[in-house]
Tab-separated table of C-alpha atoms in Angstrom:
chain	number	residue	atom	x	y	z
A	1	MET	CA	25.477	33.053	55.880
A	2	ARG	CA	24.470	33.446	52.382
A	3	ALA	CA	25.087	30.384	51.172
A	4	PHE	CA	23.236	28.307	53.893
A	5	ALA	CA	20.333	31.145	53.889
A	6	GLN	CA	18.151	28.898	51.376
A	7	ALA	CA	18.608	25.722	52.962
A	8	ASP	CA	17.867	27.125	56.081
A	9	ARG	CA	14.609	29.021	54.819
A	10	PHE	CA	13.821	25.453	53.256
A	11	VAL	CA	14.208	23.633	56.980
A	12	SER	CA	12.075	26.727	58.678
A	13	GLU	CA	9.096	25.905	55.900
A	14	VAL	CA	9.293	22.245	56.981
A	15	GLN	CA	9.394	23.094	60.905
A	16	SER	CA	6.512	25.272	60.342
A	17	ARG	CA	4.925	23.051	58.020
A	18	LYS	CA	4.192	25.927	55.774
A	19	LEU	CA	5.495	24.181	52.783
A	20	ARG	CA	4.864	24.936	49.111
A	21	PRO	CA	3.265	22.144	46.911
A	22	ALA	CA	6.724	21.673	45.210
A	23	TYR	CA	10.231	22.652	45.234
A	24	VAL	CA	13.221	22.353	42.866
A	25	PHE	CA	16.565	21.836	44.707
A	26	VAL	CA	19.140	23.463	42.079
A	27	GLY	CA	22.528	22.471	42.606
A	28	ASP	CA	25.279	19.625	43.135
A	29	GLU	CA	26.147	20.258	47.024
A	30	VAL	CA	25.396	17.368	48.598
A	31	PHE	CA	25.621	18.607	52.381
A	32	PHE	CA	22.782	20.812	51.874
A	33	ARG	CA	20.487	18.282	50.051
A	34	LYS	CA	21.125	15.927	52.976
A	35	ARG	CA	20.185	18.622	55.836
A	36	CYS	CA	16.870	19.032	54.123
A	37	ARG	CA	16.259	15.669	53.766
A	38	GLU	CA	16.923	15.301	57.180
A	39	ALA	CA	14.786	17.895	58.594
A	40	ILE	CA	12.023	16.474	56.450
A	41	LEU	CA	12.594	13.242	58.303
A	42	GLU	CA	12.655	14.605	61.476
A	43	HIS	CA	9.490	16.759	61.518
A	44	LEU	CA	7.367	15.044	58.690
A	45	VAL	CA	7.627	11.532	59.041
A	46	PRO	CA	7.476	9.539	61.721
A	47	PRO	CA	10.232	6.608	61.862
A	48	ASP	CA	7.254	3.708	61.663
A	49	MET	CA	5.877	5.572	58.533
A	50	ARG	CA	8.579	5.832	56.508
A	51	ASP	CA	7.539	3.090	54.038
A	52	PHE	CA	4.807	4.711	53.385
A	53	SER	CA	5.639	8.442	53.430
A	54	PHE	CA	9.081	8.889	51.828
A	55	PHE	CA	9.714	8.035	48.105
A	56	ASP	CA	12.906	8.490	45.593
A	57	PHE	CA	12.191	8.316	41.768
A	58	ASP	CA	14.474	9.237	38.952
A	59	LEU	CA	12.795	10.239	35.779
A	60	ALA	CA	15.073	8.272	33.876
A	61	ASP	CA	14.009	5.434	34.831
A	62	THR	CA	10.006	6.445	35.756
A	63	ASP	CA	7.584	8.260	33.778
A	64	LEU	CA	6.405	11.654	35.351
A	65	ALA	CA	2.919	10.915	35.011
A	66	GLU	CA	3.417	7.989	37.537
A	67	VAL	CA	5.085	10.289	40.064
A	68	LEU	CA	2.389	13.003	39.417
A	69	ASP	CA	-0.281	10.226	39.964
A	70	ARG	CA	1.214	8.930	43.165
A	71	ALA	CA	1.353	12.577	44.514
A	72	ARG	CA	-2.237	13.162	43.760
A	73	THR	CA	-3.401	9.937	45.495
A	74	PRO	CA	-4.042	10.465	49.291
A	75	SER	CA	-2.171	7.339	51.459
A	76	LEU	CA	-4.107	5.524	53.345
A	77	MET	CA	-1.150	4.803	55.666
A	78	ALA	CA	0.277	7.673	55.773
A	79	PRO	CA	-0.805	11.089	56.865
A	80	PHE	CA	1.928	13.328	54.747
A	81	GLN	CA	3.953	11.795	51.796
A	82	ILE	CA	7.313	13.479	50.250
A	83	PHE	CA	8.468	12.685	46.713
A	84	PHE	CA	12.389	13.564	45.909
A	85	VAL	CA	12.629	13.440	41.866
A	86	ARG	CA	15.879	13.187	40.572
A	87	GLY	CA	16.738	13.472	36.788
A	88	VAL	CA	15.300	17.040	36.496
A	89	LYS	CA	17.397	16.821	33.131
A	90	ASN	CA	14.857	14.651	31.538
A	91	LEU	CA	12.401	17.295	31.870
A	92	PHE	CA	14.380	19.410	29.236
A	93	GLY	CA	15.577	16.396	26.830
A	94	ARG	CA	15.048	16.877	22.678
A	95	GLY	CA	11.914	17.940	21.406
A	96	SER	CA	9.075	19.130	22.895
A	97	ASN	CA	8.612	19.104	26.744
A	98	ASP	CA	5.941	21.542	26.717
A	99	GLU	CA	3.403	18.583	28.288
A	100	LYS	CA	5.739	17.484	30.790
A	101	LEU	CA	6.006	20.999	32.092
A	102	ALA	CA	2.344	21.640	31.617
A	103	ALA	CA	1.451	18.640	33.902
A	104	ILE	CA	3.490	19.922	36.477
A	105	GLU	CA	2.024	23.203	36.413
A	106	SER	CA	-1.361	21.479	36.469
A	107	TYR	CA	-0.508	19.744	39.847
A	108	CYS	CA	0.720	22.412	41.428
A	109	LYS	CA	-2.310	24.548	40.526
A	110	ASP	CA	-4.541	21.567	42.442
A	111	PRO	CA	-1.983	19.539	44.448
A	112	ASN	CA	-2.537	17.119	47.452
A	113	PRO	CA	-2.663	19.163	50.576
A	114	ASP	CA	-0.916	16.139	52.497
A	115	ALA	CA	2.290	15.767	49.526
A	116	VAL	CA	4.714	17.623	48.751
A	117	LEU	CA	7.107	17.207	45.477
A	118	ILE	CA	10.864	17.947	45.352
A	119	PHE	CA	12.581	18.100	42.239
A	120	VAL	CA	16.542	17.504	42.430
A	121	ALA	CA	18.187	19.304	39.481
A	122	ASP	CA	21.848	18.164	40.604
A	123	HIS	CA	23.110	18.081	37.264
A	124	ILE	CA	23.758	21.718	37.821
A	125	SER	CA	26.875	23.066	39.761
A	126	ILE	CA	26.820	26.409	41.678
A	127	PRO	CA	29.704	27.815	42.612
A	128	ALA	CA	30.274	29.953	45.801
A	129	ASP	CA	31.034	32.836	43.455
A	130	SER	CA	27.947	32.636	40.990
A	131	ARG	CA	29.982	34.887	38.569
A	132	ARG	CA	32.008	31.985	38.015
A	133	MET	CA	29.471	29.545	37.076
A	134	GLU	CA	29.819	27.691	33.917
A	135	LEU	CA	28.140	28.969	30.466
A	136	THR	CA	26.080	25.594	30.235
A	137	ASP	CA	25.141	25.460	34.027
A	138	LYS	CA	23.917	29.236	33.822
A	139	GLU	CA	21.626	28.211	30.678
A	140	ARG	CA	20.258	24.999	32.211
A	141	TYR	CA	19.597	26.755	35.927
A	142	GLU	CA	17.748	30.118	33.469
A	143	ARG	CA	15.657	27.444	31.530
A	144	ILE	CA	14.464	26.200	35.066
A	145	ARG	CA	13.536	29.668	36.322
A	146	GLU	CA	11.515	30.314	33.399
A	147	THR	CA	9.814	27.030	33.518
A	148	LEU	CA	9.547	25.241	36.756
A	149	GLY	CA	10.347	28.318	38.705
A	150	GLU	CA	6.849	29.767	37.726
A	151	TYR	CA	4.986	27.350	40.046
A	152	CYS	CA	7.681	25.877	42.293
A	153	ALA	CA	9.679	27.090	44.799
A	154	ILE	CA	13.381	27.061	43.997
A	155	ILE	CA	16.027	26.337	46.489
A	156	GLU	CA	19.886	26.805	45.783
A	157	LEU	CA	22.249	24.494	47.045
A	158	ALA	CA	25.390	26.375	46.015
A	159	ARG	CA	29.100	25.434	47.121
A	160	VAL	CA	30.093	27.401	50.012
A	161	GLU	CA	32.766	30.264	50.242
A	162	GLU	CA	35.994	29.525	52.035
A	163	GLY	CA	35.312	31.840	54.806
A	164	GLU	CA	31.715	30.552	55.673
A	165	ALA	CA	32.346	27.060	55.644
A	166	VAL	CA	35.614	27.664	58.183
A	167	ARG	CA	32.887	29.855	60.181
A	168	TRP	CA	30.085	26.820	60.113
A	169	ILE	CA	33.068	24.132	61.417
A	170	GLY	CA	33.307	26.749	64.473
A	171	GLU	CA	29.868	27.017	65.225
A	172	TYR	CA	28.957	23.587	64.773
A	173	CYS	CA	32.078	22.543	67.468
A	174	MET	CA	30.469	24.508	70.134
A	175	THR	CA	27.309	22.342	69.647
A	176	ARG	CA	29.115	19.420	70.206
A	177	ASP	CA	31.418	21.440	73.205
A	178	VAL	CA	34.391	21.173	71.379
A	179	LYS	CA	36.955	23.819	70.389
A	180	ILE	CA	38.761	24.022	67.229
A	181	GLU	CA	41.890	26.222	66.556
A	182	ALA	CA	41.504	28.667	63.668
A	183	ASP	CA	44.332	27.228	61.605
A	184	ALA	CA	43.176	23.889	61.881
A	185	ALA	CA	39.489	24.715	60.566
A	186	ARG	CA	40.858	26.657	57.299
A	187	GLU	CA	43.288	23.834	56.713
A	188	LEU	CA	40.362	21.564	56.886
A	189	VAL	CA	38.455	23.442	54.347
A	190	ASP	CA	41.398	23.953	52.151
A	191	ALA	CA	42.361	20.578	52.283
A	192	LEU	CA	38.904	19.214	51.131
A	193	GLY	CA	38.483	22.205	48.560
A	194	GLY	CA	35.270	23.529	50.632
A	195	ASP	CA	33.221	20.610	49.739
A	196	MET	CA	30.660	20.620	52.800
A	197	MET	CA	29.658	17.128	52.841
A	198	MET	CA	33.415	16.176	53.024
A	199	VAL	CA	34.265	18.614	55.153
A	200	SER	CA	31.329	17.864	57.762
A	201	ASN	CA	32.125	14.110	57.536
A	202	GLU	CA	35.861	14.323	58.294
A	203	LEU	CA	34.665	16.712	61.120
A	204	GLU	CA	32.824	14.103	62.602
A	205	LYS	CA	35.760	11.782	62.391
A	206	LEU	CA	37.899	14.235	64.155
A	207	ILE	CA	35.834	14.852	67.196
A	208	LEU	CA	35.656	11.258	67.906
A	209	TYR	CA	39.537	11.096	67.290
A	210	VAL	CA	40.182	13.904	69.747
A	211	GLY	CA	37.741	12.611	72.698
A	212	GLU	CA	37.981	13.582	75.829
A	213	LYS	CA	40.562	16.084	74.807
A	214	LYS	CA	37.547	18.486	73.386
A	215	ARG	CA	40.071	20.385	71.322
A	216	VAL	CA	40.834	20.247	67.639
A	217	THR	CA	44.518	21.175	66.663
A	218	LEU	CA	46.014	21.655	63.489
A	219	GLY	CA	48.113	18.779	64.133
A	220	ASP	CA	45.085	16.604	64.124
A	221	VAL	CA	43.773	17.885	61.073
A	222	GLU	CA	46.638	17.014	59.303
A	223	THR	CA	47.314	13.322	60.976
A	224	MET	CA	43.547	12.766	60.187
A	225	VAL	CA	42.903	14.476	57.037
A	226	LEU	CA	45.719	15.449	55.021
A	227	ALA	CA	47.710	12.368	55.606
A	228	ALA	CA	44.960	10.280	54.935
A	229	LYS	CA	42.755	12.022	51.856
A	230	GLN	CA	45.021	14.563	50.185
A	231	ARG	CA	48.408	12.963	50.566
A	232	SER	CA	47.110	9.945	49.016
A	233	LEU	CA	45.032	11.484	46.443
A	234	TYR	CA	48.294	13.329	45.036
A	235	GLU	CA	50.058	9.772	44.987
A	236	LEU	CA	47.061	8.896	42.710
A	237	THR	CA	47.359	11.420	40.395
A	238	ASP	CA	51.460	11.531	40.579
A	239	ALA	CA	50.833	8.111	39.407
A	240	ILE	CA	48.519	8.648	36.766
A	241	SER	CA	50.509	11.614	35.189
A	242	ALA	CA	53.565	9.582	35.008
A	243	ARG	CA	51.573	6.990	33.278
A	244	ASP	CA	52.509	4.396	35.893
A	245	ARG	CA	49.166	2.127	35.970
A	246	THR	CA	50.604	-0.360	37.976
A	247	ARG	CA	51.229	2.044	41.022
A	248	ALA	CA	48.059	4.076	39.826
A	249	LEU	CA	45.922	0.558	40.594
A	250	GLU	CA	47.736	0.226	43.978
A	251	MET	CA	46.893	3.488	45.232
A	252	LEU	CA	43.209	3.479	43.903
A	253	ASP	CA	42.998	-0.056	46.202
A	254	ALA	CA	44.645	1.424	49.065
A	255	ILE	CA	42.218	4.301	48.826
A	256	LEU	CA	39.169	2.309	48.619
A	257	SER	CA	40.374	0.248	51.073
A	258	SER	CA	40.524	2.839	54.136
A	259	GLY	CA	38.141	5.299	55.241
A	260	ASP	CA	34.441	5.056	54.004
A	261	GLY	CA	35.827	2.571	50.987
A	262	GLU	CA	33.312	2.646	47.506
A	263	ASP	CA	30.772	4.555	49.419
A	264	ALA	CA	33.028	7.574	48.977
A	265	ALA	CA	33.389	6.760	45.261
A	266	ILE	CA	31.734	10.116	44.335
A	267	GLY	CA	33.996	12.327	46.522
A	268	HIS	CA	36.775	10.895	45.155
A	269	LEU	CA	35.965	11.555	41.452
A	270	TYR	CA	34.730	15.321	42.532
A	271	MET	CA	38.737	15.770	44.085
A	272	LEU	CA	39.650	13.999	41.197
A	273	ALA	CA	38.460	16.276	38.670
A	274	LYS	CA	39.047	19.773	40.771
A	275	THR	CA	42.767	18.229	40.642
A	276	PHE	CA	42.837	17.869	36.827
A	277	ARG	CA	40.822	21.010	36.661
A	278	GLN	CA	43.675	22.691	38.537
A	279	MET	CA	46.487	21.531	36.637
A	280	LEU	CA	44.792	23.048	33.376
A	281	VAL	CA	44.931	26.638	35.106
A	282	ILE	CA	48.477	25.685	35.817
A	283	LEU	CA	49.420	24.540	32.408
A	284	GLU	CA	47.361	27.487	30.719
A	285	ARG	CA	49.023	30.115	32.932
A	286	ASN	CA	52.425	28.449	32.587
A	287	VAL	CA	52.868	28.499	36.434
A	288	ARG	CA	56.085	27.329	37.217
A	289	ASP	CA	56.318	28.198	40.936
A	290	GLN	CA	54.610	28.390	44.445
A	291	ARG	CA	54.474	32.061	43.989
A	292	MET	CA	52.648	31.598	40.799
A	293	LEU	CA	50.553	29.410	41.751
A	294	TRP	CA	48.594	30.975	44.522
A	295	ALA	CA	48.136	34.075	41.964
A	296	ALA	CA	46.566	31.623	39.307
A	297	LEU	CA	44.403	29.868	41.807
A	298	TRP	CA	41.220	31.779	42.994
A	299	GLN	CA	40.124	31.206	46.937
A	300	GLY	CA	38.235	28.129	47.304
A	301	PHE	CA	40.167	26.549	44.020
A	302	ARG	CA	43.519	26.119	45.767
A	303	VAL	CA	45.561	23.317	46.684
A	304	PRO	CA	47.166	22.810	50.296
A	305	PRO	CA	50.307	24.060	50.635
A	306	PHE	CA	52.161	20.969	51.092
A	307	ALA	CA	50.877	19.636	47.288
A	308	ALA	CA	51.936	23.058	46.133
A	309	ASP	CA	55.266	21.630	44.354
A	310	ASP	CA	53.393	18.358	43.581
A	311	ILE	CA	50.556	19.286	41.692
A	312	ILE	CA	53.131	22.079	39.323
A	313	ARG	CA	55.156	18.819	38.854
A	314	GLN	CA	52.675	16.780	37.738
A	315	ALA	CA	50.809	19.376	35.244
A	316	ARG	CA	53.760	19.805	33.243
A	317	ARG	CA	53.786	16.376	32.639
A	318	TYR	CA	50.838	16.870	30.360
A	319	LYS	CA	51.881	17.706	26.783
A	320	SER	CA	49.062	20.109	26.087
A	321	LYS	CA	45.563	21.256	27.475
A	322	ARG	CA	43.854	18.574	25.206
A	323	ASP	CA	45.853	15.862	27.642
A	324	LEU	CA	43.788	17.412	30.742
A	325	THR	CA	40.641	18.057	29.011
A	326	ARG	CA	40.638	14.468	27.932
A	327	ALA	CA	41.113	13.571	31.523
A	328	ILE	CA	38.142	15.817	32.771
A	329	ARG	CA	36.037	14.234	30.155
A	330	LEU	CA	36.989	10.886	31.453
A	331	VAL	CA	36.388	11.647	34.842
A	332	ALA	CA	33.073	13.183	33.914
A	333	LYS	CA	32.013	9.845	32.411
A	334	ALA	CA	32.936	8.013	35.420
A	335	ASP	CA	30.716	9.920	37.713
A	336	LEU	CA	27.698	9.157	35.137
A	337	ALA	CA	28.290	5.876	35.645
A	338	LEU	CA	28.154	6.071	39.286
A	339	ARG	CA	25.174	7.961	39.606
A	340	SER	CA	23.295	5.762	37.361
A	341	ASN	CA	23.796	2.804	39.694
A	342	ALA	CA	26.786	0.577	38.479
A	343	PRO	CA	27.157	-2.942	39.415
A	344	SER	CA	30.327	-2.066	41.024
A	345	LYS	CA	32.071	1.258	41.862
A	346	ARG	CA	35.299	-0.088	41.812
A	347	VAL	CA	34.918	-1.669	38.749
A	348	VAL	CA	33.964	1.742	37.077
A	349	LEU	CA	37.022	3.335	38.951
A	350	GLU	CA	39.607	0.983	37.949
A	351	LYS	CA	38.654	1.864	34.224
A	352	LEU	CA	38.807	4.986	34.862
A	353	ILE	CA	42.396	4.649	35.882
A	354	LEU	CA	43.094	2.579	33.108
A	355	ASP	CA	41.860	4.777	30.750
A	356	LEU	CA	43.605	7.976	32.575
A	357	THR	CA	46.957	6.298	32.280
A	358	ALA	CA	46.534	4.949	28.374
A	359	GLU	CA	48.453	6.847	25.975
A	360	PRO	CA	45.525	9.445	24.236
A	361	LYS	CA	44.690	8.919	20.652
A	362	PRO	CA	45.306	11.559	18.292
A	363	GLU	CA	42.115	13.096	17.125
A	364	PRO	CA	41.156	14.889	14.072
A	365	ALA	CA	41.001	19.025	14.776
A	366	TRP	CA	37.405	19.263	14.270
A	367	MET	CA	36.879	16.614	16.999
A	368	GLN	CA	38.675	18.250	19.359
A	369	GLU	CA	37.132	20.402	22.381
A	370	GLU	CA	38.394	22.560	25.161
A	371	LEU	CA	36.687	22.555	28.643
A	372	GLY	CA	36.354	25.994	30.545
A	373	VAL	CA	37.928	25.948	34.082
C-alpha cells in the first residue's frame, strides 16, 4: 500500500539496524509516527534503558546546538540513543538560518554511530492525493527537501487514501483473528474521515466490544463509532452554527466526559476543522441537496450519510465564506495552543466554543483573507 510504504521502509531499517544518522518525518499523520516510535522502542531501546536512550526535544524550547551536542556525546548508560526533535519550522524562521542547517549537515557528515536524530516536521500536512496539498505546505516541504533532504533521509507521513485504509483494517483484523464486514470497514473509515490514528483507536475498541463473537458488523460500527463520535460532533457544530452558546458548551462537556476525554482534544479539533472546511465547500459550490453534496466533496473528504442533510443546513446558516474561514482560523489557533502544552485542554476548547459562537466583528476589506480548501 502506497501510503504505508515509507513508514514500512523506516521500520525495516530499524529492524535490520541499518539506520541513517538522521531522518526527517514530514507530515502530520500521527498513526505512522506512532508506528515508527513503537518500532524504535521494540527493536532499539530495552525497557530498562528508556530513560537513558530515548529523548524528546522541541526546537521552540531547546537550542539546536544543545540537541546536536547531546547526540554527539556517547552515553555511558545506554548502548544506543534516539532523539526525536520537533519544532522543525523553527529551522526556517525569519532571518538567516544557514548556520543551523550547516550545523546539522556537519553532524550528519561525522555522526555518533550509536545515535539517530529524527526531526519531526508535523507542521506540514500531506493529503492522500499529493496534488491537493496546499501551496504553503508544498513550499515548506520543498524547502526541507532542498536543505535537510541533502543529508537526512526523508520519510513521508501522509494521509491514507480511503481504499488503503479499508484494506489495512481487514488485514489488521486478520492478525487479531477477527472478521470485519466490508461495509463495516468502509463505514468506519468514512465516519472518521480517514484519520488513521482515530480509525486504529476505534477499531481496537470495536474488537474488544465484539469479544468472543470475533466479527465486527456494520451495526457494531454504528453503535460504537457513529453514535458516540460523529453524531455528537455534528450536534456540536449544529449548536455552534446556530450561535447557541449554552448548548454548544453542554455538548463539548459531554464529548470531553466520554471516551478518551481531554486526551483526544487534538482529534476533536481535527474533525471540527474538517467539518468547517466541508461547510466552506458547500457554501462555495452552493450545495442544496445530497446529490450535489456527493459531487462536491471528493473521496476521503466526504461526510457520513446520516450527517448529509445536517451539514448542508448548518453550512447555509453562515452568511459568507469569510465567516467560515474565520471559524477555521479559530480552530487552527486552538490547535496551536494545545500543541504548545497548554495547562488546561478543556479551557482552550471552551474558549474556542465561546469564540465560535460569538458574532464576528466586521473587518476592513484589506484585513480579510480567504483560506483554500
